[in-house]
Short mmCIF file of C-alpha atoms and ligand atoms in Angstrom, two decimals:
data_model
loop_
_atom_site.label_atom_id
_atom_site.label_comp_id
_atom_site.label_asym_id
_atom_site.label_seq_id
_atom_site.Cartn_x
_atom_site.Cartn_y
_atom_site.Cartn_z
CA UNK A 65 132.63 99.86 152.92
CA UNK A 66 134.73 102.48 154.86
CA UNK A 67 133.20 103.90 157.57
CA UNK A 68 133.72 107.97 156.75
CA UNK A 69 134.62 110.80 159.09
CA UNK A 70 132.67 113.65 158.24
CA UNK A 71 133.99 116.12 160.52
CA UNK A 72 136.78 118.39 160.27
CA UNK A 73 135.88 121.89 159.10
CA UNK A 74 132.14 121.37 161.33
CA UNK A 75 133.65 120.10 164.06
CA UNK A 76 136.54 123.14 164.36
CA UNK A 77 133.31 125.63 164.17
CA UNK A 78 131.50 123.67 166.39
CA UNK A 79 133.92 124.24 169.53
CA UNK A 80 134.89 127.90 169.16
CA UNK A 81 133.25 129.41 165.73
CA UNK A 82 135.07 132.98 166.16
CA UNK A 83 138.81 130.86 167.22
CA UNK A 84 137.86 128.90 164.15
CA UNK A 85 137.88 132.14 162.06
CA UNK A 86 141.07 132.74 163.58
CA UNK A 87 142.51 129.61 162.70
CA UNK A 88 141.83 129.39 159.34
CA UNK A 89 141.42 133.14 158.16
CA UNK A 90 144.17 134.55 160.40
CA UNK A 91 142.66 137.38 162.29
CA UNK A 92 140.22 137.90 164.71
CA UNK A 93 137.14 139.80 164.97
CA UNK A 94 136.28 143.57 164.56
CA UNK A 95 136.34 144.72 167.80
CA UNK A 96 134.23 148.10 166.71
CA UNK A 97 131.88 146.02 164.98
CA UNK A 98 131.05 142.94 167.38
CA UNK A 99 130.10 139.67 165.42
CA UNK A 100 131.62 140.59 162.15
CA UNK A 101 135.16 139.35 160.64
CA UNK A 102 137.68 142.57 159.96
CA UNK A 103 138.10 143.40 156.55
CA UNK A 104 141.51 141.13 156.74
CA UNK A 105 140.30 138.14 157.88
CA UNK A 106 137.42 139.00 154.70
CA UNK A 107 140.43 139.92 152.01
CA UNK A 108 142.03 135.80 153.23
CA UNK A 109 138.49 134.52 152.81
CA UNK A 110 138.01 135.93 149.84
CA UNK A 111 141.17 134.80 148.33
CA UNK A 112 140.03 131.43 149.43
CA UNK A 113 136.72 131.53 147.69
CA UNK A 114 137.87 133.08 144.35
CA UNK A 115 136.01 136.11 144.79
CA UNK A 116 135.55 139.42 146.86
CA UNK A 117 132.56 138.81 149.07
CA UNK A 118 130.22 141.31 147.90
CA UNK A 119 128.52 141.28 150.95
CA UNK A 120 131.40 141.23 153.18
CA UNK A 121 129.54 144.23 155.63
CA UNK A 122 126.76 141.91 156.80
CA UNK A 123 128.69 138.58 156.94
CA UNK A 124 128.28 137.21 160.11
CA UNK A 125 131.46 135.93 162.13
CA UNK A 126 131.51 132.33 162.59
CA UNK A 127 130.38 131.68 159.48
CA UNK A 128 131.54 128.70 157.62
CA UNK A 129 131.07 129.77 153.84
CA UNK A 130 128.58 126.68 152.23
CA UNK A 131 130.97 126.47 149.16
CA UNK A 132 133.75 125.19 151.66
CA UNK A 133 131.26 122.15 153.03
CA UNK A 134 131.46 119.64 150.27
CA UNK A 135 130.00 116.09 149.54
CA UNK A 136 131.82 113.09 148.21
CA UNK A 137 130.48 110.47 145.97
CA UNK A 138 129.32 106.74 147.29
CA UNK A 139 128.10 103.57 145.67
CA UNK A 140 125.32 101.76 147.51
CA UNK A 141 122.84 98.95 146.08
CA UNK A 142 120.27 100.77 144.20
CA UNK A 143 121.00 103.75 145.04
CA UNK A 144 122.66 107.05 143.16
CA UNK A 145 126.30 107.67 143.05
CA UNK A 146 125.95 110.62 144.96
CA UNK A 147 124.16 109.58 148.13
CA UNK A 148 126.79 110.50 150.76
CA UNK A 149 127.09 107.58 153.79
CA UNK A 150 127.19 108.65 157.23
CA UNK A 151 127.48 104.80 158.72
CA UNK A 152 127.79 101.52 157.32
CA UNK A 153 126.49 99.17 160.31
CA UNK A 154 123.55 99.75 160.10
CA UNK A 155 123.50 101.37 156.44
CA UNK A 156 122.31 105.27 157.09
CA UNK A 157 123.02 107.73 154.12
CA UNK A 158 121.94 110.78 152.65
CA UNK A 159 121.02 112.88 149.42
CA UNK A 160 122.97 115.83 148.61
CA UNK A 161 120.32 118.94 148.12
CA UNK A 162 121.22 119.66 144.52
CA UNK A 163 120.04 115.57 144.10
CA UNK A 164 117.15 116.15 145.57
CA UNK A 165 115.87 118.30 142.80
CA UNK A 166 113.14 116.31 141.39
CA UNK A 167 109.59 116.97 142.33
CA UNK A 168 108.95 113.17 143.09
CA UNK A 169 112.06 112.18 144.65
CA UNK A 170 112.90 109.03 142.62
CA UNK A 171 114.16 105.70 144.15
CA UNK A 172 117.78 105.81 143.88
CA UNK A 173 117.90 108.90 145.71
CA UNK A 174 115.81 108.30 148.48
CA UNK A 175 117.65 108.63 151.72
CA UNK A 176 118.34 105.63 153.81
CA UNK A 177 118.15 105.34 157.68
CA UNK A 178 118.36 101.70 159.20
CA UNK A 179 118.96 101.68 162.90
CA UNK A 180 119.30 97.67 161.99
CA UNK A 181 120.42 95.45 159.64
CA UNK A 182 118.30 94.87 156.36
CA UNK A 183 116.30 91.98 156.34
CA UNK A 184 117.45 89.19 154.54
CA UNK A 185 115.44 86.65 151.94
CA UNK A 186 112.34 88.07 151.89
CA UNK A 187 109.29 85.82 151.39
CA UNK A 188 106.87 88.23 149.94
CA UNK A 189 104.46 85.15 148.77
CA UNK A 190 104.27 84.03 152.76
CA UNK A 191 104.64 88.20 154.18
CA UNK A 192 101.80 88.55 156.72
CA UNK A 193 100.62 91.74 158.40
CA UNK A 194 99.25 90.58 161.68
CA UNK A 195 97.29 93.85 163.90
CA UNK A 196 96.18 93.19 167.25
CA UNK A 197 96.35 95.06 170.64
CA UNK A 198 94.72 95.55 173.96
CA UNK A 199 92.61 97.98 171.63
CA UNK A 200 91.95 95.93 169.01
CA UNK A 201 88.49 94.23 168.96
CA UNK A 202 90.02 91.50 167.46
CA UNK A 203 92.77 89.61 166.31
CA UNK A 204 93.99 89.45 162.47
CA UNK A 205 96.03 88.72 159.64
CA UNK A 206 96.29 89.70 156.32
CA UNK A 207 98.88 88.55 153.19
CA UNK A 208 100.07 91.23 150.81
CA UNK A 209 97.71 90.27 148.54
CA UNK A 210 94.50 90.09 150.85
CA UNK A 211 95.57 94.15 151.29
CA UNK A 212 95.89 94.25 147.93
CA UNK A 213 92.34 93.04 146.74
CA UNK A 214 90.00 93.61 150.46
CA UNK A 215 91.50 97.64 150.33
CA UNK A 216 90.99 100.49 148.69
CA UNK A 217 94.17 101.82 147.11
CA UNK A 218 94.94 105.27 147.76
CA UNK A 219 98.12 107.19 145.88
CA UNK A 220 99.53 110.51 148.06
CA UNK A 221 102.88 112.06 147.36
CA UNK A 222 104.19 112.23 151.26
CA UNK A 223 107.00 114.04 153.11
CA UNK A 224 109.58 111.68 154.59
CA UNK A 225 112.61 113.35 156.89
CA UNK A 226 114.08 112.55 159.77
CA UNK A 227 113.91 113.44 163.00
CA UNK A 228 117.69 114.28 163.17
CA UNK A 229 117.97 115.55 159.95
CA UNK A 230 120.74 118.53 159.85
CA UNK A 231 121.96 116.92 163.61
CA UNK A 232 125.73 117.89 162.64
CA UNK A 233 125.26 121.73 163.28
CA UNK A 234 123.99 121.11 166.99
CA UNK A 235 126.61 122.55 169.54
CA UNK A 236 127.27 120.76 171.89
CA UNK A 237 127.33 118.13 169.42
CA UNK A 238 124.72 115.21 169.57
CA UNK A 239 125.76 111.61 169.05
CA UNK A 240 124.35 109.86 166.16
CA UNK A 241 124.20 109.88 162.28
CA UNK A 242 125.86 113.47 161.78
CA UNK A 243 122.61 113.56 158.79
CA UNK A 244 123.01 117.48 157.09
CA UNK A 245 120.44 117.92 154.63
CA UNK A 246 120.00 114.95 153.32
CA UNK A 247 117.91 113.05 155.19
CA UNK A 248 114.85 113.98 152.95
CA UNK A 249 112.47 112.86 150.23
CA UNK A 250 109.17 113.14 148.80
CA UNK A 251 107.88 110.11 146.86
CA UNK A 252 104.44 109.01 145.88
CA UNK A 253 103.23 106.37 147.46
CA UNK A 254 100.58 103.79 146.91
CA UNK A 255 99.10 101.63 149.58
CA UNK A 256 95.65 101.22 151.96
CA UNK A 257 94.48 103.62 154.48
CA UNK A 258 95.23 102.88 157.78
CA UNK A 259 92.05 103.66 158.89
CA UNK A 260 90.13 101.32 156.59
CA UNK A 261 92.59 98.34 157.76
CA UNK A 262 92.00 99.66 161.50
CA UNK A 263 88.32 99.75 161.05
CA UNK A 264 87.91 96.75 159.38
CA UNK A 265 89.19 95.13 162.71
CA UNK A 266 87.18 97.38 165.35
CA UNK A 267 89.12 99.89 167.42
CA UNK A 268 88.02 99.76 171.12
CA UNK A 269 87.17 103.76 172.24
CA UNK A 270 89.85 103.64 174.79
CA UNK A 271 92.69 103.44 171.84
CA UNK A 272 95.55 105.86 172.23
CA UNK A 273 98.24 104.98 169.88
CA UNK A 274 99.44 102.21 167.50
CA UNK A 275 102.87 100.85 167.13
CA UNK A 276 104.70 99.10 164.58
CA UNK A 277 107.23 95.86 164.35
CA UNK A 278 108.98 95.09 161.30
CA UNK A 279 111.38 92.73 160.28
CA UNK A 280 114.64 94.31 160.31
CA UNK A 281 116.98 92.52 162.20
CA UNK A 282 118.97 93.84 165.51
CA UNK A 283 122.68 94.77 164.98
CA UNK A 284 123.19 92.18 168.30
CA UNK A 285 121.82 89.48 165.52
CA UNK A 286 119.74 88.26 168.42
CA UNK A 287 116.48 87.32 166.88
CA UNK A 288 114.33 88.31 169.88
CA UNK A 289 115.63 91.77 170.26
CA UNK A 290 113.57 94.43 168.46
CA UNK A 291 115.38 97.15 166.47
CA UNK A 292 112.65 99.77 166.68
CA UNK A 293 109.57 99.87 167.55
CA UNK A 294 107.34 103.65 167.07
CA UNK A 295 104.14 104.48 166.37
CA UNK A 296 101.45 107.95 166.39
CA UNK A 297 98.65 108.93 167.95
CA UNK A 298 95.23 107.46 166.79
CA UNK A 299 94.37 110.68 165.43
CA UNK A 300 97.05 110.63 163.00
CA UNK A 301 96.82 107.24 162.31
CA UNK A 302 93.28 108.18 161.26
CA UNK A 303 94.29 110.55 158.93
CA UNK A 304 93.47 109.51 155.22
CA UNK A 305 96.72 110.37 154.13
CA UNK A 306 98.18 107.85 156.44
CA UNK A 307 99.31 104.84 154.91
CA UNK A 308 100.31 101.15 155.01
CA UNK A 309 102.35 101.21 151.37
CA UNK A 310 103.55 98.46 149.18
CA UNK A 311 104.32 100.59 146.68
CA UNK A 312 106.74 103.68 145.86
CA UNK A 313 106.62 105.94 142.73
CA UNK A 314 104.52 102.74 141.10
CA UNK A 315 106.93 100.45 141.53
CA UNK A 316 107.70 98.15 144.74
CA UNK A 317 109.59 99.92 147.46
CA UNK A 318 113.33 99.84 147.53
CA UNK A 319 114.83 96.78 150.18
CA UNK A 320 116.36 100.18 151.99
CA UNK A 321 113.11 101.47 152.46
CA UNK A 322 111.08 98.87 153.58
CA UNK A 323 110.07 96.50 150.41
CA UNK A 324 107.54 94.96 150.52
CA UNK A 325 105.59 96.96 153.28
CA UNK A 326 105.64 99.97 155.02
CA UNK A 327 104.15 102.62 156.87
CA UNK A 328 103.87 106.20 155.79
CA UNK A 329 103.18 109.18 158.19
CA UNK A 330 103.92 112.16 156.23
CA UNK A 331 105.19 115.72 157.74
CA UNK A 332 106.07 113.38 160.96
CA UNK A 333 109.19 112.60 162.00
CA UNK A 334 110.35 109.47 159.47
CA UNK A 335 110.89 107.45 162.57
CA UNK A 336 106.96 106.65 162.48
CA UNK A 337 107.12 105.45 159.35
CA UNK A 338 107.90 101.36 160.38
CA UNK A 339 109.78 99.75 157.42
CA UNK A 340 109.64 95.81 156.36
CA UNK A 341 106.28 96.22 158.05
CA UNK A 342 104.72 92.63 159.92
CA UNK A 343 102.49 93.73 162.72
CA UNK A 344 100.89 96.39 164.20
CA UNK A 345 99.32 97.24 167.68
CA UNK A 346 96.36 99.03 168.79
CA UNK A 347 97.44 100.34 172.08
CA UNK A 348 94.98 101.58 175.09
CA UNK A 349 97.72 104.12 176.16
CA UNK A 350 101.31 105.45 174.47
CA UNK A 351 103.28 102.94 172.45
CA UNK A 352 106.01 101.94 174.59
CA UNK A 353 108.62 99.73 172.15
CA UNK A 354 112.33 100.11 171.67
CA UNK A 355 113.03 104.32 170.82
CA UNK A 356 109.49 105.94 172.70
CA UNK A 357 111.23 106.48 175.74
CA UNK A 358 114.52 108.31 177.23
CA UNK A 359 116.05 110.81 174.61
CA UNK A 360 114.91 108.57 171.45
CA UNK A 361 113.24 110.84 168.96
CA UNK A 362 111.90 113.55 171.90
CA UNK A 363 113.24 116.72 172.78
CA UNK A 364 112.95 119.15 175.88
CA UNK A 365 109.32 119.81 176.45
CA UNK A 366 110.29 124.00 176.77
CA UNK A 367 113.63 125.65 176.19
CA UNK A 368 117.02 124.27 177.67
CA UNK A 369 120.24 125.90 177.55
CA UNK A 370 122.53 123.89 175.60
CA UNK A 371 124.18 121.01 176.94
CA UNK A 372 121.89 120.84 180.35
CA UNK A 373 120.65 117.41 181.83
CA UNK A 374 116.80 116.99 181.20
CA UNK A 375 114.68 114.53 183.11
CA UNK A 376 112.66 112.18 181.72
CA UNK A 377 109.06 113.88 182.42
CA UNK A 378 110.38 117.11 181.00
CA UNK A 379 110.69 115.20 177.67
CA UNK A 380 108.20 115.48 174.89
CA UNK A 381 107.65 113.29 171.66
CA UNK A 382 107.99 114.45 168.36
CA UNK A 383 104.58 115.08 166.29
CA UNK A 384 104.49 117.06 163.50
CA UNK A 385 108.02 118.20 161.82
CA UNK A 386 109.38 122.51 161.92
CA UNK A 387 108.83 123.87 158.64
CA UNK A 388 111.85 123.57 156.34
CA UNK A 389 113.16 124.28 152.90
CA UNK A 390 116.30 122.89 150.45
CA UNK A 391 117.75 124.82 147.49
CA UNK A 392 118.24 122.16 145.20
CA UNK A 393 118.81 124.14 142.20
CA UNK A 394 121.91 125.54 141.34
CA UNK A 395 124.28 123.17 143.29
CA UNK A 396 126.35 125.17 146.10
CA UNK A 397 129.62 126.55 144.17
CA UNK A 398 127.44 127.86 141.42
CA UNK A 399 129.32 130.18 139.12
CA UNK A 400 127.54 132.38 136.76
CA UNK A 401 128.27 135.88 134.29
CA UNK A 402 127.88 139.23 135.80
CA UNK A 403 125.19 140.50 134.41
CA UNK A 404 123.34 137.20 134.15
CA UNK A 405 119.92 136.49 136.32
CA UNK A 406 120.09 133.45 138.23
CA UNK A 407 117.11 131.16 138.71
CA UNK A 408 117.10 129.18 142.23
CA UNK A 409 114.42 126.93 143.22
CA UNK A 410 113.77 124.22 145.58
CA UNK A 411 111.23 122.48 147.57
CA UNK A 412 109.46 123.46 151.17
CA UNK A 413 107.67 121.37 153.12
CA UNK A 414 106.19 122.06 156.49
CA UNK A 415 104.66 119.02 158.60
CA UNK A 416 101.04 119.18 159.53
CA UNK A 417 101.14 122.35 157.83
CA UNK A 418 101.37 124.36 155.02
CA UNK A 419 104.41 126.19 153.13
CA UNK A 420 102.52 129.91 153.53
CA UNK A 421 105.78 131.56 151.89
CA UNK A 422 109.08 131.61 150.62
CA UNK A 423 111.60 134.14 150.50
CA UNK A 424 115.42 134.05 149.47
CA UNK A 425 118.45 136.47 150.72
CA UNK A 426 121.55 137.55 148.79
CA UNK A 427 122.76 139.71 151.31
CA UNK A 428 123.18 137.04 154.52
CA UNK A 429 119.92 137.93 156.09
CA UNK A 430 119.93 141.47 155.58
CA UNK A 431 116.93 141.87 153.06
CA UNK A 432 114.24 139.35 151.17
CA UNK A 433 113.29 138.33 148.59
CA UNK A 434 109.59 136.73 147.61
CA UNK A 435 109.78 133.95 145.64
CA UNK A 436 107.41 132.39 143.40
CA UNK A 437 105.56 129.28 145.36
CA UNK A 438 103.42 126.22 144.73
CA UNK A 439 100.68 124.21 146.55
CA UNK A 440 101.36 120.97 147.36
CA UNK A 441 99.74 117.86 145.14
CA UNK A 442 98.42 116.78 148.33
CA UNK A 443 98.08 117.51 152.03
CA UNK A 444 101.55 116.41 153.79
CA UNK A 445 103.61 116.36 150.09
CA UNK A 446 106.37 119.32 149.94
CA UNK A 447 106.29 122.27 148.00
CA UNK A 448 108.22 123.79 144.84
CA UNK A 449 109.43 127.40 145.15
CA UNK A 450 111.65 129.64 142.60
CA UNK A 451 113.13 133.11 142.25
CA UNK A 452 115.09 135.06 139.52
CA UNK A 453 118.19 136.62 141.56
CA UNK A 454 119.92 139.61 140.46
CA UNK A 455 123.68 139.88 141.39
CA UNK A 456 124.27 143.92 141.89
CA UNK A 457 127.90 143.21 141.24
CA UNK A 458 131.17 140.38 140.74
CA UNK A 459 131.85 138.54 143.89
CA UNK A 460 131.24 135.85 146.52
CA UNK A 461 127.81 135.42 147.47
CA UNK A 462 125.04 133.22 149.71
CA UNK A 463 121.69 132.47 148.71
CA UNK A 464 119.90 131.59 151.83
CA UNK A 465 116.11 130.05 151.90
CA UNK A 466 113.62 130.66 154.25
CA UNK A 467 110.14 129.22 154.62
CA UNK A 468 107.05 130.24 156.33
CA UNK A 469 104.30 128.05 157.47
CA UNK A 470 100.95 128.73 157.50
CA UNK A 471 100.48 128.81 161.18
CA UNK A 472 103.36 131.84 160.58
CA UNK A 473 106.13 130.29 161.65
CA UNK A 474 109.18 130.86 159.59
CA UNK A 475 112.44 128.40 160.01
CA UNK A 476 114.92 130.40 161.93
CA UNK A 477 118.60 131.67 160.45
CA UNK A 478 120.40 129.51 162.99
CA UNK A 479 120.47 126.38 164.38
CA UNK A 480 117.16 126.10 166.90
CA UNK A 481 116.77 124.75 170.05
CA UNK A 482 119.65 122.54 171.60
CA UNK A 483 117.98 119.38 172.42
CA UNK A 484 120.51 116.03 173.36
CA UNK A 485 119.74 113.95 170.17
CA UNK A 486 120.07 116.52 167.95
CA UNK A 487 116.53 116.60 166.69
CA UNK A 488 114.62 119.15 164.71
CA UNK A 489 117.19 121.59 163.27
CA UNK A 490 115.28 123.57 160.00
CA UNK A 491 117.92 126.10 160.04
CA UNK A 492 118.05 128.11 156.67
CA UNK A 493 119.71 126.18 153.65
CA UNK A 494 122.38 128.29 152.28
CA UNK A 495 124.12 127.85 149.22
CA UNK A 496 127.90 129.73 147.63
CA UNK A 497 127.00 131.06 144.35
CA UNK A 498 130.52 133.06 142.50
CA UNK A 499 129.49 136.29 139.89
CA UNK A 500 132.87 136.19 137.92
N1 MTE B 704 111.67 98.66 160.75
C1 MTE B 704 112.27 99.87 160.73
N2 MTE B 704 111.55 100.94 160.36
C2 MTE B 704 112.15 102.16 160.31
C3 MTE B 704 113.51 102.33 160.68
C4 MTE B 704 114.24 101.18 161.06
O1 MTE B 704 115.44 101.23 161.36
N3 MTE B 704 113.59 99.96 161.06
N4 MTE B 704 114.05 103.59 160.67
C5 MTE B 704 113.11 104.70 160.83
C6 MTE B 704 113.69 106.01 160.66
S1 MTE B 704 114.53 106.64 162.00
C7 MTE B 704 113.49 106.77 159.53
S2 MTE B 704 114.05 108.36 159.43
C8 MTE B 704 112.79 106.20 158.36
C9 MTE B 704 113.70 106.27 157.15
O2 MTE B 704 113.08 105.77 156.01
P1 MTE B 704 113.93 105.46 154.70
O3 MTE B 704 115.12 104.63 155.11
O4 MTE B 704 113.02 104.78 153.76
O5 MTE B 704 114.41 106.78 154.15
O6 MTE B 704 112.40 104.86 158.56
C10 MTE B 704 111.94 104.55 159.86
N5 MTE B 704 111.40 103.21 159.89
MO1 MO B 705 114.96 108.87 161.60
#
């Protein structure tokens, strides 16, 4: 496998957006009109693109058009041609939005995001789930087939996304996976409650959090090193949508994502969610294992200006994940009659929350436009959203997609909050769509 640079036309608008315009569109910026490209640099763009943009007069400088950002296909075991890899050691790669298009995100096109190397040989006859913990009343251990028959088995369609999903548009960049929008899915999954495996045990009152081990093996190869080691709250863990799975989309989860057990947080960042799943600990304070402390999967507890040292107390750990949305129908690059009504639609998805609303712009921001919206099959499982767009006349345009949860929040236009890892970023998902 070829390890594959995916920067380039991100990375020039990443440094200097408005030299990048200059570079590549050959003029600079309206000096009248601060923040917008002069009708030049537009008349070059458009060239590029095929078509006038029809909404050249509210086109923000800066802007990369989405039809230039494209994805190339990848082969990886059980997985769809078009999954796009971002690393190769450990395996970490993505699903193009206009894959993601299903309302159950099948297997093949499940992202993948291993921070170690896949577990090899799997036993599943001899796989043993041990939980203990300074909170646990007691000591235990179950096969996959004492789950099986001693649980009840609960089915909920859950939100999985990473933490750093869409880290490539933070400036100043963040090391890492440079995920875009990929790093997404919604399966069904099968599986006990946590809370009736917990319970069966005893949880002491003084339980905090529990963490998870599982049996992925440390890029070092050194057996005793852990690769990652998360957890939640009890209170989520308590949830009965939360989930110890051995079962995705009623079959056995992909190897990539976690076969044969695994935790399932939905709406929380998919770092919770411990793959290949062996043991887990009831803790009497805050898990503590490999990627709970430092910068690993927290951000700045209140705003920092971009690039700015942070201390370690003035870090906070990711809960519940921003509301978000994908277009995932047409593809970017769309090309349609004039004349013609388009229909977009994608899915929305919000963390603890709800998907309140969804609206759609033609017109980079400028106006909205409701669009039709569904509830979710269960708490914590995204939700699908389509419009009819009418093109006023030939040209270049962007649909853009912006959600609103139901604790009114609404994903902003831009990128939010700088944050060193590169965590969090539910920008608006934009797509190029051509009226020829
Ligand atoms: N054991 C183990 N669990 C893990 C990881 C890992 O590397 N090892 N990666 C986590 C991260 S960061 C994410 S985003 C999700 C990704 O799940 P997926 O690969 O099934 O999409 O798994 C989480 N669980
Ligand atoms: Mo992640």
């Amino acid at each position: 496998m070829i390890k594959k640079d995916r920067k380039g036309i991100h990375e020039l608008y990443s440094i200097d957006p408005i030299e990048a315009d200059k570079l590549l569109w050959g003029r600079e910026t309206d000096s009248s009109r601060r923040g917008f490209l002069k009708k030049t640099a537009l008349a070059t763009m458009g060239t590029f693109l095929g078509a006038e943009i029809a909404f050249a007069n509210t086109m923000p400088a800066g802007l990369i058009p989405a039809s230039l950002i494209s994805d190339e296909p990848f082969l990886i075991p059980g997985k769809h041609a078009g999954l796009v890899i971002l690393n190769d050691k450990p395996i970490n790669a993505e699903t193009p939005p206009h894959l993601l298009n299903d309302i159950i995100t099948p297997a093949d096109k499940l992202f993948v995001r291993n921070n170690g190397l896949v577990p090899e040989n799997i036993d599943v006859n001899n796989w043993i789930l041990t939980i203990e913990g300074e909170s646990a009343k007691e000591k235990k251990t179950f096969t996959l087939e004492e789950l099986k028959s001693n649980f009840k088995h609960y089915t909920y369609q859950l939100t999985l996304e990473c933490g750093g999903n869409g880290r490539n548009e933070f400036n100043p960049p963040a090391k890492g996976n440079q995920w875009s929008l990929g790093a997404v899915g919604c399966p069904e999954w099968t599986g006990a409650r946590l809370k009736d495996v917990l319970q069966s045990i005893g949880v002491k009152d003084d339980a905090v959090y529990i963490g998870y081990y599982g049996k992925d093996i440390h890029l070092s190869q050194n057996p005793d090193k852990v690769v990652i080691s998360r957890g939640v709250p009890v209170k989520k863990a308590m949830e009965d949508e939360s989930l110890i799975a051995w079962s995705m989309n009623n079959e056995e989860i992909p190897v990539m994502n976690g076969y044969p057990l695994r935790l399932i947080f939905g709406g929380w960042p998919g770092s919770t969610s411990g793959k290949w799943l062996h043991k887990i600990v009831i803790r009497n304070k805050i898990h503590d294992g490999p990627k709970m402390e430092g910068a690993s999967y927290r951000v700045p507890c209140n705003f920092v200006s971009p690039g700015s040292e942070i201390d370690n107390e003035d870090m906070c750990i990711i809960e519940s994940m921003p509301v978000k949305s994908l277009i995932t129908y047409p593809k970017s690059g769309a090309v349609i009659n004039d004349g013609t009504f388009l229909k977009v639609n994608g899915h929305a998805w919000a963390g603890d929350y709800k998907v309140s609303e969804m609206q759609i712009s033609i017109d980079f921001g400028s106006t909205w436009q409701k669009c039709e919206l569904k509830s979710p099959k269960n708490r914590h499982a995204w939700q699908q959203w389509n419009a009819n767009v009418n093109f006023p006349k030939k040209g270049y345009y962007e649909v853009w997609a912006r959600a609103t949860d139901s604790n009114r929040k609404s994903q902003p236009m831009v990128v939010p909050g700088w944050n060193p890892k590169g965590y969090l970023n539910n920008a608006c998902h934009r797509i190029a769509v051509k009226v020829v």
